[in-house]
Short mmCIF file of C-alpha atoms and ligand atoms in Angstrom, two decimals:
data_model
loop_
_atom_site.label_atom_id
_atom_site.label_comp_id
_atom_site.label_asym_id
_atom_site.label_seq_id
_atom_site.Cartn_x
_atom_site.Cartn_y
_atom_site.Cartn_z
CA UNK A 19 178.47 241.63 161.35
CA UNK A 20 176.10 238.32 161.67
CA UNK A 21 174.26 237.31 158.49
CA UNK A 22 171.29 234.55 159.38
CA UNK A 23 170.50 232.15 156.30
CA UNK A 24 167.97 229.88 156.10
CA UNK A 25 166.09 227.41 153.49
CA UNK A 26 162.28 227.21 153.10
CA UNK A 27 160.09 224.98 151.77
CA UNK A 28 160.41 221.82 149.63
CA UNK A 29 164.10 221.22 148.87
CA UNK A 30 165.86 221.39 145.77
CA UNK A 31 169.48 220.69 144.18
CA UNK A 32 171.51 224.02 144.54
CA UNK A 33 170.73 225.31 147.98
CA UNK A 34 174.08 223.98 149.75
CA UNK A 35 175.67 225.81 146.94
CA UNK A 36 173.62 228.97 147.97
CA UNK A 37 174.70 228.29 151.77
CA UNK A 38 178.37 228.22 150.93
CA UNK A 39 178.35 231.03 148.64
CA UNK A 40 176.72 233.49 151.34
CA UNK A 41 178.82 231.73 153.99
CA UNK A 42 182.11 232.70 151.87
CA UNK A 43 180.96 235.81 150.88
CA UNK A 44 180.18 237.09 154.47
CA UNK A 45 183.34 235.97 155.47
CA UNK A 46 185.51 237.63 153.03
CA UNK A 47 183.80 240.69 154.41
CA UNK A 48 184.85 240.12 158.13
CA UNK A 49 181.43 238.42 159.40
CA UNK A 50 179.85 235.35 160.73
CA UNK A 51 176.84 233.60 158.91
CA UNK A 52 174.77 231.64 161.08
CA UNK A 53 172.15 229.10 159.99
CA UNK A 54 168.47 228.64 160.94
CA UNK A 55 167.40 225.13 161.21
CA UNK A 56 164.43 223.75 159.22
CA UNK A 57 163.07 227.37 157.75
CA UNK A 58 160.77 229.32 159.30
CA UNK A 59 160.40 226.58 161.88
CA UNK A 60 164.19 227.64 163.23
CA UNK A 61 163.87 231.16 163.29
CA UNK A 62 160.43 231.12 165.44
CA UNK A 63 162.28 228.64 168.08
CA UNK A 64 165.52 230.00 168.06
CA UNK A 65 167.24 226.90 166.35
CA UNK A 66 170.45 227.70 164.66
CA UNK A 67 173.97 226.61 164.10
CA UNK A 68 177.44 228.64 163.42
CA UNK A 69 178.34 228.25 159.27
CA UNK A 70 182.25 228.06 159.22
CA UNK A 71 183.88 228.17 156.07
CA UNK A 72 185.29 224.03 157.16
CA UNK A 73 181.34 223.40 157.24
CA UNK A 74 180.76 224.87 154.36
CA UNK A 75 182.97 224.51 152.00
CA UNK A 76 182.41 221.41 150.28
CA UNK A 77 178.81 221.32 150.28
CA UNK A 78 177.99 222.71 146.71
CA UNK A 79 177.72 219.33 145.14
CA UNK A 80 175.19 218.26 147.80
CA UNK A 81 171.77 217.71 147.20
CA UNK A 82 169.43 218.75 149.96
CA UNK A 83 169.83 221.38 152.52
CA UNK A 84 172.62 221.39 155.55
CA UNK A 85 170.14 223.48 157.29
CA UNK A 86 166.69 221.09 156.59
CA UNK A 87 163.70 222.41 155.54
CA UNK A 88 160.05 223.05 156.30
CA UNK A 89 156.78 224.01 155.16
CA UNK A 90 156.38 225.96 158.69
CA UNK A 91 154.25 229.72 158.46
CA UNK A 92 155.17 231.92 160.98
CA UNK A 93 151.63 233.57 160.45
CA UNK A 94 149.65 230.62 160.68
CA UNK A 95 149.81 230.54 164.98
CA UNK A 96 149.35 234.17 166.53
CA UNK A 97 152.52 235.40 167.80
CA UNK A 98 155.15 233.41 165.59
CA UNK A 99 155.84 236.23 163.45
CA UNK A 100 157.06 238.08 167.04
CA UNK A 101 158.57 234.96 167.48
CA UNK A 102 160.86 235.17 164.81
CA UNK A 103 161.31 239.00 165.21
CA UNK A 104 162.54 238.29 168.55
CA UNK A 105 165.37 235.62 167.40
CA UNK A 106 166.15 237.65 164.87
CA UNK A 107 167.32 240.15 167.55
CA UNK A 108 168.56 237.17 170.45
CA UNK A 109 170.95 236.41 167.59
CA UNK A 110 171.88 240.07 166.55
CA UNK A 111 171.35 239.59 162.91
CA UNK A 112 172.41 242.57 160.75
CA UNK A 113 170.14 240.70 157.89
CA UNK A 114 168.22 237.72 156.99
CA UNK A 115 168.53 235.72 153.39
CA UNK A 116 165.39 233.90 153.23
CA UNK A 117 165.92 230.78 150.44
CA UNK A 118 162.85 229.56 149.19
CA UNK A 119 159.61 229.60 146.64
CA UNK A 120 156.99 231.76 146.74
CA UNK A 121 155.58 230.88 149.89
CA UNK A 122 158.94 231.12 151.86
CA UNK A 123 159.23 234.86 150.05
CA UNK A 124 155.86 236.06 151.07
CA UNK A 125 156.65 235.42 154.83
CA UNK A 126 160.30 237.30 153.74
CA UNK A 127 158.02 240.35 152.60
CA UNK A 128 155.52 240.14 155.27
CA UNK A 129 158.12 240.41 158.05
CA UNK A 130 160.13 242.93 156.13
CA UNK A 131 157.39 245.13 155.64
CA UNK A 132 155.35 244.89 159.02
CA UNK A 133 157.83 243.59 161.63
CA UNK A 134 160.90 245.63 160.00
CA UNK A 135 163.25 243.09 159.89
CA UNK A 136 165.92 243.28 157.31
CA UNK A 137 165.24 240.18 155.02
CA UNK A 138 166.82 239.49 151.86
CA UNK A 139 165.14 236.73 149.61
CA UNK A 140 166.63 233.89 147.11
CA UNK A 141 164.57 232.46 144.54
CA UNK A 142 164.73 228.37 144.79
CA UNK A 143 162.09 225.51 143.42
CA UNK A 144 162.38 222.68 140.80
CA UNK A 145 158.77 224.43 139.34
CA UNK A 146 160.47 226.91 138.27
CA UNK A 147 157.21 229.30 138.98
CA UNK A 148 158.85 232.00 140.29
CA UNK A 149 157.42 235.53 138.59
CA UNK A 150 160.74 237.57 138.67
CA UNK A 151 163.34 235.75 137.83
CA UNK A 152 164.11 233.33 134.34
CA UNK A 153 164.86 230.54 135.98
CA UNK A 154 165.03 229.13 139.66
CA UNK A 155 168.26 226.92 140.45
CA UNK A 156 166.58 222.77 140.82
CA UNK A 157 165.24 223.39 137.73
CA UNK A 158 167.94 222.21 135.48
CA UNK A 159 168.58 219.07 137.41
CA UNK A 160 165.35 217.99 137.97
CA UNK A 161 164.47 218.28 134.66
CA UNK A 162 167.89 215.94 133.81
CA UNK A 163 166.30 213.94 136.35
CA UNK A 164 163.39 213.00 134.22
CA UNK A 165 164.93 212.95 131.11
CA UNK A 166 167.14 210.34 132.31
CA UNK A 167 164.44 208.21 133.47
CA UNK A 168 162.25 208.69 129.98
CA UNK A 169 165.75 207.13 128.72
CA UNK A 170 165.62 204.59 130.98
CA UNK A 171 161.69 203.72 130.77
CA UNK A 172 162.23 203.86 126.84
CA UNK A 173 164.12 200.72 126.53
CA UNK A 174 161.61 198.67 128.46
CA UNK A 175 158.62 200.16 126.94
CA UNK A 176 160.23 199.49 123.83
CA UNK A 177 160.73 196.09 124.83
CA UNK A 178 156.81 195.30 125.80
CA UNK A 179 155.37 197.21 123.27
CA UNK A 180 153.80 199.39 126.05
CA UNK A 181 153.32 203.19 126.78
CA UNK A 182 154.55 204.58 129.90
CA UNK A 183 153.06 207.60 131.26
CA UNK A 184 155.43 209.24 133.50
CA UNK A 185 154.03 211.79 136.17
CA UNK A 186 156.44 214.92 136.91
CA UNK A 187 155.83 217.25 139.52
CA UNK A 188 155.81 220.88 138.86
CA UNK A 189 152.17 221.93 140.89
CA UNK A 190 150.20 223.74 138.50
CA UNK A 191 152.62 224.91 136.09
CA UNK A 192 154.22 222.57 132.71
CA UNK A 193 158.20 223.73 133.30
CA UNK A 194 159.31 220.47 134.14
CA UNK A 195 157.34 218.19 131.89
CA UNK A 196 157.37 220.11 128.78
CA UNK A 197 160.85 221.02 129.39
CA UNK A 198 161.75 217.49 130.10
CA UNK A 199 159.26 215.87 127.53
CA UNK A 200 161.21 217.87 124.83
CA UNK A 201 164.53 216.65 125.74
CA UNK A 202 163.57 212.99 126.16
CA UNK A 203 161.60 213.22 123.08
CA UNK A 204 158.24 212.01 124.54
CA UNK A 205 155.60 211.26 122.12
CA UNK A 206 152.96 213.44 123.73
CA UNK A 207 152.53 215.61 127.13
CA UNK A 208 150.09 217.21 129.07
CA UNK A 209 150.31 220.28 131.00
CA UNK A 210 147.99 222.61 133.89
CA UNK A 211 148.23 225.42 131.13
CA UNK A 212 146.59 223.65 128.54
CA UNK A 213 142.91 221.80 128.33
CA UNK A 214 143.57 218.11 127.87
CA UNK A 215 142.17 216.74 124.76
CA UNK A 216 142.70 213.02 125.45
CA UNK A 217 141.38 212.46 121.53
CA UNK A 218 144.39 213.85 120.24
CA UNK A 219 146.51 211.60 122.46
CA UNK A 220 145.38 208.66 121.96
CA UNK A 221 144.81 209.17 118.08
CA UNK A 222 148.46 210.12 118.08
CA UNK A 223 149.47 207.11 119.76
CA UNK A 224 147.76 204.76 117.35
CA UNK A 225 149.16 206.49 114.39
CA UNK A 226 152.72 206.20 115.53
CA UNK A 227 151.77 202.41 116.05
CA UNK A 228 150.14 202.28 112.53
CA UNK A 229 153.28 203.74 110.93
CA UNK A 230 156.01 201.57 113.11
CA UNK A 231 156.94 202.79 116.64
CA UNK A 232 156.28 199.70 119.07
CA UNK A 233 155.84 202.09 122.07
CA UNK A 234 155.30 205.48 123.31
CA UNK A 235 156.21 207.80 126.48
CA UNK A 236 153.37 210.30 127.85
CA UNK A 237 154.92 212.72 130.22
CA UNK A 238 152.00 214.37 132.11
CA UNK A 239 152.01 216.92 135.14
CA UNK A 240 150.95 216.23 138.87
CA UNK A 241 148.52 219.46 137.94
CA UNK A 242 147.13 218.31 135.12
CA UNK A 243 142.95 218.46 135.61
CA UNK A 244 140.93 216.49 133.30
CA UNK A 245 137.03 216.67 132.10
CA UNK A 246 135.70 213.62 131.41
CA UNK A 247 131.89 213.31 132.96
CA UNK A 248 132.98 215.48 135.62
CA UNK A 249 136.10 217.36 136.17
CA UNK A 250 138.66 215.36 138.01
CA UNK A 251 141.27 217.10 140.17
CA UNK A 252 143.85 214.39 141.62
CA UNK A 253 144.49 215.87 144.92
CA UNK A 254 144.81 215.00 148.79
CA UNK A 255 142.35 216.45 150.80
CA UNK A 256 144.51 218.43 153.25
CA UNK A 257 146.33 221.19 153.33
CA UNK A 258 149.82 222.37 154.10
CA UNK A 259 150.37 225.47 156.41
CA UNK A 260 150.17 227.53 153.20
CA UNK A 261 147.07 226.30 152.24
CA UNK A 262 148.47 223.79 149.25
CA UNK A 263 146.84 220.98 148.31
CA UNK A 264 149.12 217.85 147.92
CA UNK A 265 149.15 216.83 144.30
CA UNK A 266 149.70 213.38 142.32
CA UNK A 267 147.62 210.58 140.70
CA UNK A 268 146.69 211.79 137.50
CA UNK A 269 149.33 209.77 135.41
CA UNK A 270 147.33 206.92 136.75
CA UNK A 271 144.46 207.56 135.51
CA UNK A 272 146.28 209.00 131.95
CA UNK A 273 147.26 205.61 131.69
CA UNK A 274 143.83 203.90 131.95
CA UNK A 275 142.62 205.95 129.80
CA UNK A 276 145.15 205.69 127.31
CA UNK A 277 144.62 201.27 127.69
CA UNK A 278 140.98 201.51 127.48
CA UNK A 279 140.81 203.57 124.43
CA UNK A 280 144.21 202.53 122.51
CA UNK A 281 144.00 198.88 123.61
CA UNK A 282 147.41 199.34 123.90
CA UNK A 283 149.12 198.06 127.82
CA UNK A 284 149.80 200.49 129.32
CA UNK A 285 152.22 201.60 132.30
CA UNK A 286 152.32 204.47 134.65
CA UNK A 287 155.79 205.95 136.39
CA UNK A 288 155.40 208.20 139.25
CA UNK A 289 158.80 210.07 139.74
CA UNK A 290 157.74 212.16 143.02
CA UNK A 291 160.69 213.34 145.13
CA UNK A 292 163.35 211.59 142.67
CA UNK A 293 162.97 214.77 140.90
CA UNK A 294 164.63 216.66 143.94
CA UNK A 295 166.89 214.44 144.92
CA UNK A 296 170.57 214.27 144.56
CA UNK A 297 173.52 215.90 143.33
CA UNK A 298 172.25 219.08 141.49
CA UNK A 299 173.89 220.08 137.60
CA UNK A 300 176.82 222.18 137.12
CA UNK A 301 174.27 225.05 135.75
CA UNK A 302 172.45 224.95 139.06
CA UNK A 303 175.77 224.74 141.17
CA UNK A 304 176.55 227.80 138.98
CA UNK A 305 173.41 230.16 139.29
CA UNK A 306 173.12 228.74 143.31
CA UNK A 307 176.68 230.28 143.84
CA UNK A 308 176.03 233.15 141.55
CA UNK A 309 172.64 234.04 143.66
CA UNK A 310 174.28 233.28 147.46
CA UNK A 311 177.06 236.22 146.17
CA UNK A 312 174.68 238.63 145.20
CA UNK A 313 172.29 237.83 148.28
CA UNK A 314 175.37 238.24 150.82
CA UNK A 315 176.20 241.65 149.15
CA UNK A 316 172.84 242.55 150.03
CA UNK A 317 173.09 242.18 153.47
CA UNK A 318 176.72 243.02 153.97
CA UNK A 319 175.23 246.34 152.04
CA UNK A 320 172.28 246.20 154.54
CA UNK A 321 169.76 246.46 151.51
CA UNK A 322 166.68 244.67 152.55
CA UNK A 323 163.08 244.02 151.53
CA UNK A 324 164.92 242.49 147.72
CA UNK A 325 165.38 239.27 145.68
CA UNK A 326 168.32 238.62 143.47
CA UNK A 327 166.85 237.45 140.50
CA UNK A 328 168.66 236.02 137.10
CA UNK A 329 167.29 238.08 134.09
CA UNK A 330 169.37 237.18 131.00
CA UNK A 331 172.49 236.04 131.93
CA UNK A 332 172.99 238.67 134.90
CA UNK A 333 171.76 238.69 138.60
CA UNK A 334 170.51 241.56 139.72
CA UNK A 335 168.06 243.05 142.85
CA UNK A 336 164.29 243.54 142.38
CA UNK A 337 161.76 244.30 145.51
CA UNK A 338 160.37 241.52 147.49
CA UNK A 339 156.97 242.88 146.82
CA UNK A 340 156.91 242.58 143.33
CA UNK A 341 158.29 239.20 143.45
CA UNK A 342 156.11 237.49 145.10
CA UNK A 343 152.54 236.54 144.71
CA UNK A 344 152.21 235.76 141.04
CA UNK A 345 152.83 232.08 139.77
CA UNK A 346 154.97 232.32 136.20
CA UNK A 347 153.19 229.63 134.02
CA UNK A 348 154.85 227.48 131.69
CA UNK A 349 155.53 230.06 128.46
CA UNK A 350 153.34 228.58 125.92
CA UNK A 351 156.04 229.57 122.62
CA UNK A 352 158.11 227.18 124.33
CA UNK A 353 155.05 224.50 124.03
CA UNK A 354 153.74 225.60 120.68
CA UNK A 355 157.80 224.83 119.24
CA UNK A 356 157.00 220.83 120.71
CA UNK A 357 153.96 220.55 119.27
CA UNK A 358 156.02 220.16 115.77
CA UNK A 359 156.97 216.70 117.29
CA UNK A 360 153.10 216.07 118.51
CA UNK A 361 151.71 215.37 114.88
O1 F6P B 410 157.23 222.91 145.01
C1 F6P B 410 158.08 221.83 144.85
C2 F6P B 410 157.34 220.52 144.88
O2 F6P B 410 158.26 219.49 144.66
C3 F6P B 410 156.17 220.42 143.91
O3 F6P B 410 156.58 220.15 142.60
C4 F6P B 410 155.36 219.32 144.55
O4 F6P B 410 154.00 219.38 144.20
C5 F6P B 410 155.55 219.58 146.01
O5 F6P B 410 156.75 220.32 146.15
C6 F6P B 410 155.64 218.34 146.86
O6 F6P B 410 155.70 218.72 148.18
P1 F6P B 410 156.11 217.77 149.38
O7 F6P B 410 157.62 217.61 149.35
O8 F6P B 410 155.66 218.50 150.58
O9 F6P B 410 155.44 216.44 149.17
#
């Protein structure tokens, strides 16, 4: 039995720990796992590499992915899809787990459904935007991530008398920065879900100056869209092979906003790919492992076309085509229970 495994997409803390779970798991079983290099990219040009257990096995507290990444579509250039179809069968692959976001998923379902390979998919992104599942692994530790810089940034903002607007990724849902904003106790953030009412922000920042606070920390998300004259989307013109737009910019202009209306100086942090980098958090070393077991059972079980998905505190097996497709937004309870620290 051969198990292929490969990681999609932008990168996140947790996947090694994926990799070495499914690698451990096949081989308690009696088969061979062999990696696809740099996602979809590998499997369309036959890239791969054997996945010992020696390889493997002390990988979980590695950030990254042993097996690289890309944004590559295997639908975007006629014939890739076959492409992949036909390594799939050069490498005699009893299944395919497919690690990635939504994008990497869709391709999963498309090739399950109309080339009939047997692909088994892996929920994975620091947005934590995934519709069927509670929580992707890269979640936890980016948000740490942040919250350790806010600490950091707090001492020095402190210090000037300045606000710092930090800029967290996410795309166009809030996880990270409310998520993140709540544990670093930011003094206001903005998210895609809601409309920006810079008013409220800046008021807010002069009262906390009127009644004794020196400084204050804006967290604010790369998807944030704000209506001024016009409506102003921060956003490089082109687009990835999934048709994304690459976002960031915004917590500039936050924080010339914030100067020109507060008077206060003001400071703007751009986080970027800090937010996936490095060693990922026990909890996502934990649900990475947790997933890669499930996900090998799967295809030592030879039941394709699913995700494993956490709901609650178990994993379990949904359909690929109900996973994919819809983006989960940031659940606005959770933002309504900050807003008691926004007055
Ligand atoms: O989806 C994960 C993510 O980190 C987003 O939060 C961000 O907008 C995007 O990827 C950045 O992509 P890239 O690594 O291609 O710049």
């Amino acid at each position: 039995m051969i198990v292929g495994i490969l990681t999609g997409g932008g990168d996140c803390p947790g996947l090694n720990a994926v990799i070495r779970a499914v690698v451990r798991t096949v081989h308690n079983a009696g088969g061979r796992t062999i990696g696809l290099l740099e996602g979809w990219r590998g499997a369309i040009q036959n890239q791969s590499i054997e996945l010992t257990l020696d390889a493997t096995n002390e990988i979980i507290g590695r950030g990254g992915t042993i097996l690289g990444s890309s944004r590559t579509n295997p639908y975007k250039i006629l014939g890739d899809d076959l492409r992949v179809a036909e390594s799939f069968r050069k490498l005699g692959l009893q299944s395919l787990i497919a690690i990635g976001g939504d994008d990497t998923l869709g391709v999963a379902y498309q090739l399950y459904s109309e080339q009939g390979l047997a692909v088994i998919g892996c929920p994975k992104t620091i947005d934590n935007d995934l519709s069927s599942t509670d929580q992707t692994f890269g979640f936890d530790t980016s948000i740490n991530i942040v919250m350790e810089a806010v600490d950091r940034l707090r001492t020095t903002a402190e210090s000037h008398r300045r606000i710092i607007v930090v800029e967290t990724m996410g795309r166009h849902a809030g996880w990270i920065t409310c998520y993140s904003g709540i544990a670093a106790d930011a003094d206001f953030i903005l998210v895609p879900e809601v409309k920006v009412d810079l008013d409220r922000m800046c008021n807010l920042l002069k009262k906390r100056r009127e009644n004794g606070k020196p400084y204050g920390i804006v967290v604010v998300s790369e998807g944030v869209t704000l209506s001024l004259d016009e409506e102003f989307v921060t956003q490089d013109a082109e687009l990835d092979d999934f048709g994304h737009v690459r976002l960031g910019g915004i917590g500039e202009m936050v924080a010339d906003i914030i100067e020109k209306r507060t008077g206060f100086e003001t400071r703007c942090v751009t986080l970027g790919h800090l937010q996936r980098g490095g060693p990922p958090s026990a909890y996502d070393r934990v649900l990475g492992t947790r997933l890669g077991i499930h996900a090998a059972r799967l295809a030592i079980n030879k039941d394709s076309g699913k995700m494993v998905a956490l709901r609650g505190t178990n994993i379990v097996s949904v359909p690929l085509d109900t996973a994919v497709g819809k983006m989960r937004t940031l659940d606005l309870d959770v933002l309504k229970e900050a807003e008691e620290f926004f007055k």
